[in-house]
Amino acid sequence: MKLLYITNGITGAGGLERVLSVKTSMLAEDFGYTVHILSLNEGGVKPFFTFSDKVVLHSAELPGNPVYYFFKYKTGIQKTVSKVQPEIICVCDDGLKGFFLPYMIRTEAKWIYESHASVNLGDRGRGVSVGVKFQHSLKQVLGKAFSKIVLLTESNKKEWALDNLVIIPNPLPFQISGVSSLQSKKVIAVGSFGYNKGYDLLLKIWQNVETGFPDWELDVYGKGTYENLLPDADKLGLQRINFHQPAADIATKYLESSIFVLPSRSEGFGMVIIEATSCGLPVVSFNCPHGPGDIITDGKDGFLIENGNNIQFAQKLQLLMANADLRLELGSAGKKSSEKYLPQKIVRQWDDLFSSLVQSNN
């Protein structure tokens, strides 16, 4: 079976790019699919993550003003679709333009839309804007043209009023045979340096924690600019917080740590949680929309904190820092829970979906 993925980019260091590399590589290597990926304005740029040599990469160059861009968007995609002749097209573009593709592109292929975001990700501290709400309403109308819209969690369903929804979570991007010893005095956070990731909240939480645990450190890994957080860290008098750019081998960083924290205000899924638990780390996370509440069982494999409750977050973090046995108990349970996200299990769900759509044509 021939698949075509359409995405904005594969050269970044984000979760979508990582998931796409794992999923498409396994589909090509282990499930026998012919996989093509079309990205925008990335000709000749090396992907951040590794893709199988069996995955064929294409790029559509889209220069010019918005009107010309949209014209080139349509013609560039049509050219690739006509050349590849896929049986299924998967759109991985959380913007609005991807929803127009089934109406613009001539093809007999089945259309799938992969949603990796949440409406709440449009909240920048003043609530979700009217513009974001309008775009989502338009997506609800345009989304009827897709054979399936794939969401990451059950809680994501609350944002949609369509009957073509399917839940397939993200796969683990790596498989670790061992686990962290949980003996290092390191707390780790992973995610881009943006408002929704809540690092401003984490600084305040760490202020409440740091003085009581002077031999512990907090390491934060993420893409983007973290310099705007430094003045706040200085103002709060924080001494043991370290900011880092993305690490391609992030699993090693998890294994060197003892606790994972997620201070996000909102998430599309929270893949870093399953990354951390697969390495045996206990998790402290805000119960934000969407993802953490679908992944973590509070008190069993981590702690879910009322969204925005910094004091409770600090208390649970301190509890884990002070209790090595509790870290081991929750970390072991999290490792077991993470097995449901093994790539073989998740990609098998995609294989079943693709097969059902093609068979419906026969």
mmCIF file of C-alpha atoms in Angstrom, residues 189-193 220-225 243-247:
data_model
loop_
_atom_site.group_PDB
_atom_site.id
_atom_site.type_symbol
_atom_site.label_atom_id
_atom_site.label_comp_id
_atom_site.label_asym_id
_atom_site.label_seq_id
_atom_site.Cartn_x
_atom_site.Cartn_y
_atom_site.Cartn_z
ATOM 1 C CA ALA A 189 11.621 18.813 32.277
ATOM 2 C CA VAL A 190 11.398 18.558 28.478
ATOM 3 C CA GLY A 191 9.450 20.757 26.064
ATOM 4 C CA SER A 192 9.656 23.875 23.926
ATOM 5 C CA PHE A 193 10.156 27.228 25.646
ATOM 6 C CA VAL A 220 15.162 21.842 31.374
ATOM 7 C CA TYR A 221 15.545 20.764 27.728
ATOM 8 C CA GLY A 222 13.612 22.483 24.957
ATOM 9 C CA LYS A 223 13.655 24.188 21.602
ATOM 10 C CA GLY A 224 13.294 27.932 21.297
ATOM 11 C CA THR A 225 14.539 30.838 23.349
ATOM 12 C CA PHE A 243 18.498 25.338 30.596
ATOM 13 C CA HIS A 244 19.531 23.291 27.557
ATOM 14 C CA GLN A 245 18.746 23.152 23.846
ATOM 15 C CA PRO A 246 17.080 19.960 22.506
ATOM 16 C CA ALA A 247 19.004 16.706 22.826
#
